[in-house]
CSV table of C-alpha atoms (C1' of nucleotides) in Angstrom, one decimal:
chain,number,residue,atom,x,y,z
A,154,MET,CA,-21.4,12.5,-7.5
A,155,MET,CA,-20.5,15.1,-5.1
A,156,THR,CA,-19.2,13.5,-1.8
A,157,ARG,CA,-19.0,16.6,0.1
A,158,GLN,CA,-21.6,17.6,2.7
A,159,THR,CA,-22.7,21.0,1.5
A,160,ALA,CA,-25.9,22.0,1.1
A,161,GLU,CA,-25.2,24.7,-1.7
A,162,GLY,CA,-28.5,24.6,-3.4
A,163,ALA,CA,-31.1,25.4,-0.7
A,164,ALA,CA,-31.3,28.4,1.2
A,165,ARG,CA,-29.2,31.7,0.7
A,166,ALA,CA,-26.5,31.0,3.2
A,167,ALA,CA,-27.0,32.8,6.4
A,168,GLY,CA,-23.9,33.2,8.4
A,169,ARG,CA,-20.1,33.4,7.7
A,170,PRO,CA,-19.5,31.4,4.4
A,171,ARG,CA,-17.2,28.6,4.5
A,172,SER,CA,-13.5,29.7,3.6
A,173,GLU,CA,-12.6,28.5,0.0
A,174,LYS,CA,-8.9,28.9,1.1
A,175,ALA,CA,-9.5,26.4,4.1
A,176,GLU,CA,-10.9,23.7,1.6
A,177,LYS,CA,-8.1,24.2,-0.7
A,178,SER,CA,-5.2,24.0,2.0
A,179,ILE,CA,-6.8,20.7,3.0
A,180,ILE,CA,-6.9,19.1,-0.1
A,181,GLU,CA,-3.6,20.4,-1.1
A,182,ALA,CA,-2.5,18.8,2.5
A,183,THR,CA,-3.9,15.7,1.3
A,184,LEU,CA,-2.3,15.5,-1.7
A,185,GLU,CA,1.0,16.5,-0.3
A,186,LEU,CA,1.0,13.6,2.0
A,187,ILE,CA,0.1,11.1,-0.3
A,188,GLY,CA,2.6,12.3,-2.5
A,189,GLU,CA,5.3,11.8,0.2
A,190,GLY,CA,4.3,8.2,0.5
A,191,VAL,CA,1.8,8.2,3.3
A,192,ALA,CA,-0.5,5.2,2.4
A,193,VAL,CA,-4.3,5.9,3.0
A,194,SER,CA,-4.6,3.8,6.0
A,195,GLU,CA,-1.9,5.9,7.3
A,196,LEU,CA,-3.3,9.1,6.7
A,197,SER,CA,-4.7,10.7,9.8
A,198,ILE,CA,-7.2,13.5,9.8
A,199,GLU,CA,-5.1,15.2,12.6
A,200,GLY,CA,-2.2,15.1,10.5
A,201,ILE,CA,-3.8,16.6,7.4
A,202,ALA,CA,-5.3,19.1,9.8
A,203,ALA,CA,-2.1,20.1,11.1
A,204,ARG,CA,-0.4,20.3,7.7
A,205,ALA,CA,-3.2,22.5,6.1
A,206,GLY,CA,-3.2,24.7,9.2
A,207,VAL,CA,-6.8,24.0,9.8
A,208,GLY,CA,-8.7,22.8,12.8
A,209,LYS,CA,-10.0,19.3,12.7
A,210,THR,CA,-13.7,20.7,12.9
A,211,THR,CA,-13.2,22.4,9.7
A,212,ILE,CA,-12.6,19.1,7.9
A,213,TYR,CA,-15.3,17.3,9.7
A,214,ARG,CA,-17.6,19.7,8.7
A,215,ARG,CA,-17.0,19.3,5.0
A,216,TRP,CA,-16.2,15.4,4.9
A,217,SER,CA,-17.7,12.7,7.1
A,218,ASN,CA,-14.6,10.4,6.8
A,219,LYS,CA,-11.1,10.0,5.3
A,220,GLU,CA,-12.0,8.1,2.3
A,221,ASP,CA,-14.5,11.0,0.9
A,222,LEU,CA,-11.9,13.3,1.4
A,223,VAL,CA,-9.0,11.4,-0.3
A,224,VAL,CA,-11.8,10.8,-3.3
A,225,ASP,CA,-12.4,14.4,-3.7
A,226,ALA,CA,-8.6,15.2,-3.4
A,227,LEU,CA,-8.0,12.9,-6.2
A,228,THR,CA,-10.7,14.4,-8.1
A,229,THR,CA,-9.0,17.7,-8.4
A,230,LEU,CA,-6.1,16.0,-10.1
A,231,LYS,CA,-6.0,17.0,-13.8
A,232,PRO,CA,-4.8,14.2,-16.0
A,233,PRO,CA,-1.7,16.5,-16.6
A,234,ILE,CA,-1.1,16.3,-20.5
A,235,PRO,CA,-2.0,13.6,-22.9
A,236,PRO,CA,0.6,14.4,-25.5
A,237,LEU,CA,-0.3,16.2,-28.8
A,238,ARG,CA,-0.5,14.4,-32.0
A,239,GLY,CA,2.2,14.1,-34.0
A,240,ASP,CA,2.5,13.0,-37.6
A,241,SER,CA,3.3,9.1,-37.2
A,242,VAL,CA,2.3,6.4,-35.1
A,243,ARG,CA,5.9,6.1,-33.6
A,244,ASP,CA,6.3,9.8,-32.9
A,245,ASP,CA,3.0,9.9,-31.1
A,246,LEU,CA,3.8,6.6,-29.1
A,247,VAL,CA,7.3,7.8,-28.1
A,248,ALA,CA,5.8,10.8,-26.8
A,249,TYR,CA,3.2,9.2,-24.8
A,250,LEU,CA,5.6,6.9,-23.3
A,251,SER,CA,7.9,9.5,-22.5
A,252,VAL,CA,5.5,11.2,-20.4
A,253,MET,CA,4.9,8.0,-18.6
A,254,ARG,CA,8.7,7.6,-17.7
A,255,ASP,CA,8.9,11.1,-16.7
A,256,GLU,CA,6.0,10.8,-14.4
A,257,ALA,CA,7.5,7.6,-12.9
A,258,ARG,CA,10.7,9.6,-12.1
A,259,HIS,CA,8.7,11.9,-9.7
A,260,THR,CA,8.2,10.6,-6.4
A,261,HIS,CA,4.6,12.4,-6.3
A,262,THR,CA,3.2,10.4,-9.2
A,263,ARG,CA,4.8,7.3,-8.0
A,264,CYS,CA,3.2,7.3,-4.6
A,265,ILE,CA,0.1,8.1,-6.3
A,266,MET,CA,0.3,5.1,-8.6
A,267,ASN,CA,1.3,3.0,-5.7
A,268,ILE,CA,-2.0,4.0,-3.8
A,269,ALA,CA,-4.0,3.4,-7.0
A,270,MET,CA,-2.7,-0.2,-7.2
A,271,SER,CA,-2.2,-1.2,-3.9
A,272,ASP,CA,-5.1,0.3,-2.3
A,273,SER,CA,-7.5,-1.1,-5.0
A,274,GLU,CA,-8.6,-3.9,-3.1
A,275,ARG,CA,-9.6,-2.2,0.2
A,276,HIS,CA,-11.0,1.0,-1.2
A,277,PRO,CA,-12.8,0.2,-4.4
A,278,ARG,CA,-14.4,3.7,-4.6
A,279,LEU,CA,-10.9,5.3,-4.3
A,280,ALA,CA,-9.7,2.8,-7.1
A,281,ALA,CA,-12.7,3.5,-9.5
A,282,ARG,CA,-12.3,7.2,-9.0
A,283,PHE,CA,-8.7,7.0,-9.9
A,284,ASP,CA,-9.5,4.6,-12.6
A,285,GLU,CA,-11.8,7.2,-14.3
A,286,LEU,CA,-9.5,10.2,-13.8
A,287,ALA,CA,-6.3,8.8,-14.7
A,288,ILE,CA,-6.5,5.4,-16.4
A,289,GLN,CA,-9.2,5.9,-18.7
A,290,PRO,CA,-8.3,9.2,-20.3
A,291,ARG,CA,-4.8,7.9,-21.2
A,292,ARG,CA,-6.1,4.7,-22.2
A,293,ALA,CA,-8.5,6.5,-24.6
A,294,VAL,CA,-5.5,8.8,-25.9
A,295,MET,CA,-3.4,5.8,-26.8
A,296,MET,CA,-6.4,3.8,-28.3
A,297,GLU,CA,-6.9,6.7,-30.5
A,298,VAL,CA,-3.2,6.8,-31.5
A,299,LEU,CA,-3.2,3.3,-32.5
A,300,ARG,CA,-6.3,3.3,-34.4
A,301,ARG,CA,-5.2,6.3,-36.5
A,302,GLY,CA,-2.0,4.2,-37.3
A,303,ILE,CA,-4.2,1.4,-38.3
A,304,GLU,CA,-6.3,3.7,-40.7
A,305,ARG,CA,-3.2,5.1,-42.3
A,306,GLY,CA,-1.7,1.7,-42.8
A,307,GLU,CA,1.3,2.2,-40.6
A,308,LEU,CA,0.0,-0.7,-38.3
A,309,ARG,CA,-1.4,-4.2,-39.4
A,310,PRO,CA,-5.1,-3.9,-40.1
A,311,ASP,CA,-5.6,-6.9,-37.8
A,312,LEU,CA,-3.6,-5.6,-34.9
A,313,ASP,CA,-5.5,-6.1,-31.5
A,314,VAL,CA,-5.2,-2.4,-30.1
A,315,GLU,CA,-6.0,-3.6,-26.6
A,316,MET,CA,-3.1,-6.1,-26.9
A,317,ALA,CA,-0.8,-3.4,-28.5
A,318,MET,CA,-1.4,-0.9,-25.7
A,319,ALA,CA,-0.8,-3.6,-22.9
A,320,ILE,CA,2.5,-4.3,-24.5
A,321,LEU,CA,3.5,-0.7,-24.9
A,322,SER,CA,2.3,0.5,-21.4
A,323,GLY,CA,3.2,-2.7,-19.8
A,324,ALA,CA,6.6,-2.7,-20.9
A,325,MET,CA,7.2,1.0,-19.8
A,326,LEU,CA,5.4,0.0,-16.5
A,327,TRP,CA,7.6,-3.1,-15.9
A,328,TYR,CA,10.8,-0.9,-16.3
A,329,THR,CA,9.5,2.0,-14.2
A,330,LYS,CA,8.2,-0.5,-11.5
A,331,TRP,CA,11.1,-3.2,-11.3
A,332,SER,CA,14.4,-1.5,-12.4
A,333,HIS,CA,14.6,1.5,-10.3
A,334,ARG,CA,16.3,-0.7,-7.9
A,335,ALA,CA,19.1,-1.6,-10.0
A,336,THR,CA,20.1,0.7,-12.8
A,337,ALA,CA,18.5,4.1,-13.8
A,338,LEU,CA,16.1,4.0,-16.8
A,339,PRO,CA,18.0,4.9,-20.0
A,340,ASP,CA,17.3,8.2,-21.7
A,341,ASP,CA,16.0,6.6,-25.0
A,342,LEU,CA,13.8,4.0,-23.2
A,343,ALA,CA,10.6,5.3,-24.9
A,344,GLU,CA,12.2,5.1,-28.4
A,345,ARG,CA,13.6,1.6,-27.6
A,346,ILE,CA,10.2,0.4,-26.5
A,347,VAL,CA,8.4,1.6,-29.4
A,348,ASP,CA,10.7,0.6,-31.9
A,349,GLU,CA,11.0,-3.1,-30.6
A,350,ALA,CA,7.3,-3.2,-30.3
A,351,LEU,CA,6.4,-1.7,-33.7
A,352,ARG,CA,8.4,-4.5,-35.3
A,353,GLY,CA,5.5,-6.8,-34.8
A,354,PHE,CA,2.8,-4.1,-35.1
A,355,ARG,CA,3.7,-3.1,-38.7
A,356,PRO,CA,2.3,-4.8,-41.7
A,357,ARG,CA,4.7,-7.1,-43.2
B,143,MET,CA,21.3,-12.5,7.2
B,144,MET,CA,19.4,-13.8,9.9
B,145,THR,CA,17.2,-11.0,11.3
B,146,ARG,CA,16.0,-13.1,14.6
B,147,GLN,CA,17.2,-12.6,17.8
B,148,THR,CA,18.2,-16.2,18.6
B,149,ALA,CA,21.8,-16.8,19.8
B,150,GLU,CA,21.8,-20.3,18.4
B,151,GLY,CA,25.5,-21.0,17.7
B,152,ALA,CA,26.7,-20.3,21.4
B,153,ALA,CA,25.9,-22.3,24.5
B,154,ARG,CA,24.0,-25.4,24.4
B,155,ALA,CA,20.7,-24.2,25.3
B,156,ALA,CA,19.8,-24.5,28.9
B,157,GLY,CA,16.2,-24.2,29.6
B,158,ARG,CA,13.0,-25.0,27.5
B,159,PRO,CA,13.7,-24.8,23.8
B,160,ARG,CA,11.6,-22.5,21.8
B,161,SER,CA,8.7,-24.1,20.2
B,162,GLU,CA,9.4,-24.4,16.6
B,163,LYS,CA,5.3,-24.9,16.4
B,164,ALA,CA,4.8,-21.1,17.7
B,165,GLU,CA,7.4,-19.9,15.2
B,166,LYS,CA,5.4,-21.8,12.3
B,167,SER,CA,2.3,-20.2,13.7
B,168,ILE,CA,3.5,-16.7,13.6
B,169,ILE,CA,5.1,-16.7,10.4
B,170,GLU,CA,1.9,-18.4,8.9
B,171,ALA,CA,-0.5,-15.9,10.6
B,172,THR,CA,1.6,-13.1,9.0
B,173,LEU,CA,1.5,-14.4,5.6
B,174,GLU,CA,-2.4,-15.1,6.2
B,175,LEU,CA,-2.9,-11.5,7.2
B,176,ILE,CA,-0.9,-10.0,4.4
B,177,GLY,CA,-2.6,-12.4,1.9
B,178,GLU,CA,-5.8,-10.9,3.2
B,179,GLY,CA,-4.9,-7.7,2.1
B,180,VAL,CA,-3.6,-6.1,5.4
B,181,ALA,CA,-0.8,-3.7,4.5
B,182,VAL,CA,2.4,-3.7,6.5
B,183,SER,CA,1.6,-0.6,8.1
B,184,GLU,CA,-1.9,-2.1,9.3
B,185,LEU,CA,-0.2,-5.1,10.6
B,186,SER,CA,-0.4,-5.3,14.4
B,187,ILE,CA,1.8,-7.5,16.5
B,188,GLU,CA,-1.3,-8.1,18.6
B,189,GLY,CA,-3.4,-9.0,15.6
B,190,ILE,CA,-0.6,-11.4,14.4
B,191,ALA,CA,-0.3,-13.0,18.0
B,192,ALA,CA,-4.1,-13.4,18.3
B,193,ARG,CA,-4.3,-15.1,14.8
B,194,ALA,CA,-1.4,-17.3,15.7
B,195,GLY,CA,-2.8,-18.2,19.1
B,196,VAL,CA,0.3,-16.9,20.7
B,197,GLY,CA,1.4,-14.6,23.5
B,198,LYS,CA,2.8,-11.3,22.2
B,199,THR,CA,5.8,-11.9,24.5
B,200,THR,CA,6.7,-15.0,22.2
B,201,ILE,CA,6.9,-12.6,19.2
B,202,TYR,CA,8.7,-9.8,20.8
B,203,ARG,CA,11.2,-12.8,22.0
B,204,ARG,CA,12.1,-13.6,18.4
B,205,TRP,CA,12.0,-10.3,16.5
B,206,SER,CA,12.3,-6.8,17.9
B,207,ASN,CA,10.1,-5.2,15.3
B,208,LYS,CA,7.5,-5.8,12.6
B,209,GLU,CA,9.7,-5.2,9.9
B,210,ASP,CA,11.9,-7.9,10.9
B,211,LEU,CA,9.2,-10.3,11.3
B,212,VAL,CA,7.7,-9.7,7.8
B,213,VAL,CA,11.1,-10.1,6.3
B,214,ASP,CA,11.6,-13.5,7.7
B,215,ALA,CA,7.9,-14.3,6.7
B,216,LEU,CA,8.6,-13.3,3.2
B,217,THR,CA,11.8,-15.5,3.3
B,218,THR,CA,9.8,-18.6,3.9
B,219,LEU,CA,7.9,-17.9,0.7
B,220,LYS,CA,9.3,-20.4,-2.0
B,221,PRO,CA,9.4,-19.1,-5.5
B,222,PRO,CA,6.6,-21.8,-6.3
B,223,ILE,CA,7.0,-23.2,-9.8
B,224,PRO,CA,9.2,-21.8,-12.4
B,225,PRO,CA,7.9,-23.8,-15.5
B,226,LEU,CA,9.9,-26.6,-16.7
B,227,ARG,CA,11.4,-26.1,-20.3
B,228,GLY,CA,9.7,-27.2,-23.1
B,229,ASP,CA,10.8,-27.7,-26.8
B,230,SER,CA,10.2,-24.3,-28.0
B,231,VAL,CA,10.5,-20.6,-27.0
B,232,ARG,CA,7.0,-20.3,-27.5
B,233,ASP,CA,5.9,-23.1,-25.3
B,234,ASP,CA,8.2,-22.1,-22.4
B,235,LEU,CA,7.0,-18.4,-22.7
B,236,VAL,CA,3.4,-19.4,-22.6
B,237,ALA,CA,4.0,-21.8,-19.7
B,238,TYR,CA,5.6,-19.0,-17.9
B,239,LEU,CA,3.1,-16.4,-18.5
B,240,SER,CA,0.2,-19.0,-17.6
B,241,VAL,CA,1.9,-19.0,-14.1
B,242,MET,CA,2.0,-15.1,-13.8
B,243,ARG,CA,-1.6,-15.2,-14.9
B,244,ASP,CA,-2.8,-17.8,-12.5
B,245,GLU,CA,-0.8,-16.3,-9.6
B,246,ALA,CA,-2.6,-13.0,-10.2
B,247,ARG,CA,-5.9,-14.6,-10.0
B,248,HIS,CA,-5.4,-15.7,-6.2
B,249,THR,CA,-6.0,-12.8,-3.9
B,250,HIS,CA,-3.2,-14.1,-1.8
B,251,THR,CA,-0.5,-13.3,-4.5
B,252,ARG,CA,-2.1,-10.4,-5.6
B,253,CYS,CA,-1.8,-8.9,-2.1
B,254,ILE,CA,1.6,-10.1,-1.7
B,255,MET,CA,2.5,-8.2,-5.1
B,256,ASN,CA,0.8,-5.0,-3.8
B,257,ILE,CA,3.0,-5.0,-0.8
B,258,ALA,CA,6.2,-5.5,-2.7
B,259,MET,CA,5.1,-2.7,-5.3
B,260,SER,CA,3.8,-0.2,-2.9
B,261,ASP,CA,5.7,-0.5,0.4
B,262,SER,CA,8.8,-0.6,-1.4
B,263,GLU,CA,9.3,3.2,-0.8
B,264,ARG,CA,8.7,2.9,2.7
B,265,HIS,CA,10.3,-0.7,3.6
B,266,PRO,CA,13.5,-1.1,1.3
B,267,ARG,CA,14.7,-3.8,3.2
B,268,LEU,CA,11.5,-5.8,2.7
B,269,ALA,CA,11.5,-4.7,-1.0
B,270,ALA,CA,15.0,-5.7,-1.4
B,271,ARG,CA,14.2,-9.2,0.2
B,272,PHE,CA,11.0,-9.6,-1.8
B,273,ASP,CA,13.2,-8.7,-5.1
B,274,GLU,CA,15.7,-11.4,-4.3
B,275,LEU,CA,13.2,-13.9,-3.6
B,276,ALA,CA,10.3,-13.5,-6.0
B,277,ILE,CA,11.5,-11.2,-8.7
B,278,GLN,CA,15.1,-12.3,-9.7
B,279,PRO,CA,14.8,-15.9,-9.8
B,280,ARG,CA,11.9,-15.5,-12.2
B,281,ARG,CA,13.8,-12.8,-14.2
B,282,ALA,CA,16.7,-15.5,-14.4
B,283,VAL,CA,14.4,-18.2,-15.7
B,284,MET,CA,12.8,-16.1,-18.3
B,285,MET,CA,16.3,-14.7,-19.6
B,286,GLU,CA,17.5,-18.2,-19.9
B,287,VAL,CA,14.4,-19.2,-22.1
B,288,LEU,CA,15.0,-16.0,-24.3
B,289,ARG,CA,18.8,-16.6,-24.5
B,290,ARG,CA,18.0,-20.3,-25.7
B,291,GLY,CA,15.9,-19.2,-28.2
B,292,ILE,CA,18.5,-16.9,-29.8
B,293,GLU,CA,21.0,-19.6,-29.6
B,294,ARG,CA,18.4,-22.1,-31.4
B,295,GLY,CA,17.7,-19.3,-34.2
B,296,GLU,CA,14.0,-18.8,-33.1
B,297,LEU,CA,14.7,-15.6,-32.1
B,298,ARG,CA,16.7,-12.6,-33.7
B,299,PRO,CA,20.2,-12.7,-32.8
B,300,ASP,CA,20.2,-8.9,-31.8
B,301,LEU,CA,17.1,-9.1,-29.9
B,302,ASP,CA,17.5,-7.1,-26.6
B,303,VAL,CA,16.6,-9.8,-23.8
B,304,GLU,CA,15.8,-7.4,-21.2
B,305,MET,CA,13.6,-5.5,-23.5
B,306,ALA,CA,11.7,-8.6,-24.6
B,307,MET,CA,11.2,-9.7,-20.8
B,308,ALA,CA,9.7,-6.2,-20.1
B,309,ILE,CA,7.3,-6.5,-23.1
B,310,LEU,CA,6.4,-9.9,-22.2
B,311,SER,CA,6.0,-9.7,-18.4
B,312,GLY,CA,4.9,-6.1,-18.8
B,313,ALA,CA,1.8,-6.8,-21.1
B,314,MET,CA,0.9,-9.7,-18.4
B,315,LEU,CA,1.3,-7.3,-15.5
B,316,TRP,CA,-0.8,-4.6,-17.3
B,317,TYR,CA,-3.6,-6.9,-18.1
B,318,THR,CA,-3.8,-8.4,-14.5
B,319,LYS,CA,-3.3,-5.1,-12.9
B,320,TRP,CA,-5.7,-2.8,-14.8
B,321,SER,CA,-8.4,-4.9,-16.4
B,322,HIS,CA,-9.7,-6.9,-13.3
B,323,ARG,CA,-12.0,-4.3,-13.0
B,324,ALA,CA,-13.7,-4.4,-16.2
B,325,THR,CA,-13.6,-7.6,-17.9
B,326,ALA,CA,-12.3,-10.8,-16.7
B,327,LEU,CA,-8.8,-12.3,-18.2
B,328,PRO,CA,-9.4,-14.4,-21.3
B,329,ASP,CA,-8.3,-17.9,-21.1
B,330,ASP,CA,-5.9,-18.0,-23.8
B,331,LEU,CA,-4.4,-14.5,-22.7
B,332,ALA,CA,-0.9,-16.1,-22.1
B,333,GLU,CA,-0.8,-17.4,-25.7
B,334,ARG,CA,-2.2,-14.2,-27.3
B,335,ILE,CA,0.7,-12.1,-25.5
B,336,VAL,CA,3.3,-14.3,-26.5
B,337,ASP,CA,2.1,-14.8,-30.3
B,338,GLU,CA,1.8,-11.0,-30.6
B,339,ALA,CA,5.5,-10.2,-29.0
B,340,LEU,CA,6.9,-13.1,-31.2
B,341,ARG,CA,6.0,-11.5,-34.1
B,342,GLY,CA,8.7,-8.9,-33.5
B,343,PHE,CA,11.1,-10.9,-31.8
B,344,ARG,CA,11.7,-13.6,-34.6
B,345,PRO,CA,14.1,-13.4,-37.3
B,346,ARG,CA,12.9,-11.9,-40.5
C,269,DG,C1',-26.6,46.0,16.8
C,270,DC,C1',-27.9,41.2,16.2
C,271,DA,C1',-28.5,36.7,14.7
C,272,DT,C1',-26.3,33.1,12.3
C,273,DT,C1',-22.6,30.5,10.8
C,274,DA,C1',-17.7,29.1,10.1
C,275,DT,C1',-13.0,29.2,12.1
C,276,DG,C1',-8.8,27.6,14.8
C,277,DA,C1',-7.6,25.9,19.0
C,278,DA,C1',-8.1,22.8,22.8
C,279,DA,C1',-9.8,19.3,25.4
C,280,DC,C1',-12.9,15.4,25.9
C,281,DG,C1',-13.6,10.1,26.1
C,282,DC,C1',-12.7,6.1,23.7
C,283,DG,C1',-10.5,2.4,21.6
C,284,DA,C1',-6.5,0.4,19.1
C,285,DC,C1',-1.7,-0.9,19.7
C,286,DG,C1',3.1,-1.0,21.4
C,287,DG,C1',6.4,-2.7,24.4
C,288,DT,C1',7.0,-4.6,29.1
C,289,DT,C1',6.1,-6.9,33.4
C,290,DG,C1',4.3,-10.7,36.2
C,291,DC,C1',2.1,-15.0,36.9
C,292,DG,C1',1.4,-19.8,36.6
C,293,DT,C1',2.7,-23.5,34.0
C,294,DA,C1',5.7,-26.5,30.8
C,295,DT,C1',9.8,-28.3,29.1
C,296,DC,C1',14.5,-28.8,28.7
C,297,DG,C1',19.7,-30.2,30.8
C,298,DA,C1',22.2,-31.5,35.0
D,177,DT,C1',15.0,-32.6,42.2
D,178,DC,C1',16.5,-28.0,40.5
D,179,DG,C1',17.8,-24.1,37.7
D,180,DA,C1',16.9,-22.3,33.5
D,181,DT,C1',14.4,-21.0,30.1
D,182,DA,C1',10.0,-20.9,27.0
D,183,DC,C1',5.2,-20.8,27.1
D,184,DG,C1',0.3,-18.5,27.1
D,185,DC,C1',-2.1,-15.2,29.4
D,186,DA,C1',-3.6,-10.8,31.5
D,187,DA,C1',-2.6,-6.5,33.0
D,188,DC,C1',-0.1,-2.3,32.7
D,189,DC,C1',1.2,2.5,31.0
D,190,DG,C1',2.3,5.4,27.1
D,191,DT,C1',0.9,7.0,22.7
D,192,DC,C1',-1.7,8.0,18.9
D,193,DG,C1',-5.8,9.0,16.3
D,194,DC,C1',-10.9,9.4,16.0
D,195,DG,C1',-14.8,12.0,16.6
D,196,DT,C1',-17.2,15.3,19.4
D,197,DT,C1',-17.6,19.5,22.3
D,198,DT,C1',-16.5,23.9,23.9
D,199,DC,C1',-14.8,28.5,23.4
D,200,DA,C1',-13.5,32.8,21.7
D,201,DT,C1',-13.0,35.2,17.4
D,202,DA,C1',-14.3,36.3,12.7
D,203,DA,C1',-17.2,37.0,8.8
D,204,DT,C1',-21.9,37.5,6.5
D,205,DG,C1',-27.0,38.9,6.0
D,206,DC,C1',-30.9,41.7,8.2
DNA sequence: GCATTATGAAACGCGACGGTTGCGTATCGA
DNA sequence: TCGATACGCAACCGTCGCGTTTCATAATGC
């Protein structure tokens, strides 16, 4: 799964070892640029090298192309915080959507989202990695919350969990995507979405 | 609102008039390229000219920069078909979401969506134009459908129309955006979304 | 010390593209 | 017929990024 070019395992490294600091700088610079809204196609190795204070050579020695570098950079992104479990489905869902909402506020996250969404046609490997790192874990958390709600009887037993997730996350996605032109997001957006959605999710 | 450089209104055009065909070709080529997944930043005047069978000069004579051209190109996109009004809220909503779904199938529309979503940070004028042309009209149609539903008593009188729209469109957006990696969209997706959402929207 | 490898800096040739200009031709009004 | 304007085409120069190479220097093992 390693996309880098190191042959770590073999002989016991003769000369000067590779600078771990340089590596960090490169990846950090890449993420910074992406965070500032630079699209993958606009990313330049030269730009990254300059920002990282590193020679181009140092980059080419480790990654053979831009996409490999971006993939590795994305890999270092930790799924920040899946919300801890509360006592009710409502609380958990509100917490979860609040995180989504807060992430959408920050340009950094928004740009990364953009890359994931728009470059998916062009860079399938990138999209796959992002899916694996960012989408799936959150998906899993939310599915678990919903499933627990069904077990506890807070939600209809016949509720389509996938659909419920689409409705909840989709509504938040809709707000964060389309309305930041017009009005700012209301503070209680997460609560309002959850309360409206739960109307149909609860047992009759 | 005209971004082009023509001075149409003034004197009565002396020499050879501008070819309407060339203009069409240029805009068509631009839309084609966008439809094929080329991002705005990757679009080249040269590429457009080549595709349109036109000299670069002919393009520069009309638009002073790339963004102006793209804006004009987007302008020619007609909001394809807002669904005609049926007899019930459910039918209208299903028809509406079905259109959304079918559009998402076609690469063309998907790429245009991508541009609208991802380049909005970088090209505000573009995003604004797209919003005006594609988003707002559909938004209006859907709001009207929901409002009519409330009047007819099919929906709760206290239903938040904006929220309802976010839930319905958001759910479809979610499916079309994230699941085309895994499974294909089910045929009755629109019906299922509407039926699930309406559970909470109807009067008790 | 010495061989080995990595480092940042600079320069290279190369191709893509931007934006301009000139050319010969086509199409209009007068 | 003549001037004006548009056309497609090709050539041009300047810029930028790529991917490579060279260079002096720094860090490691023997």
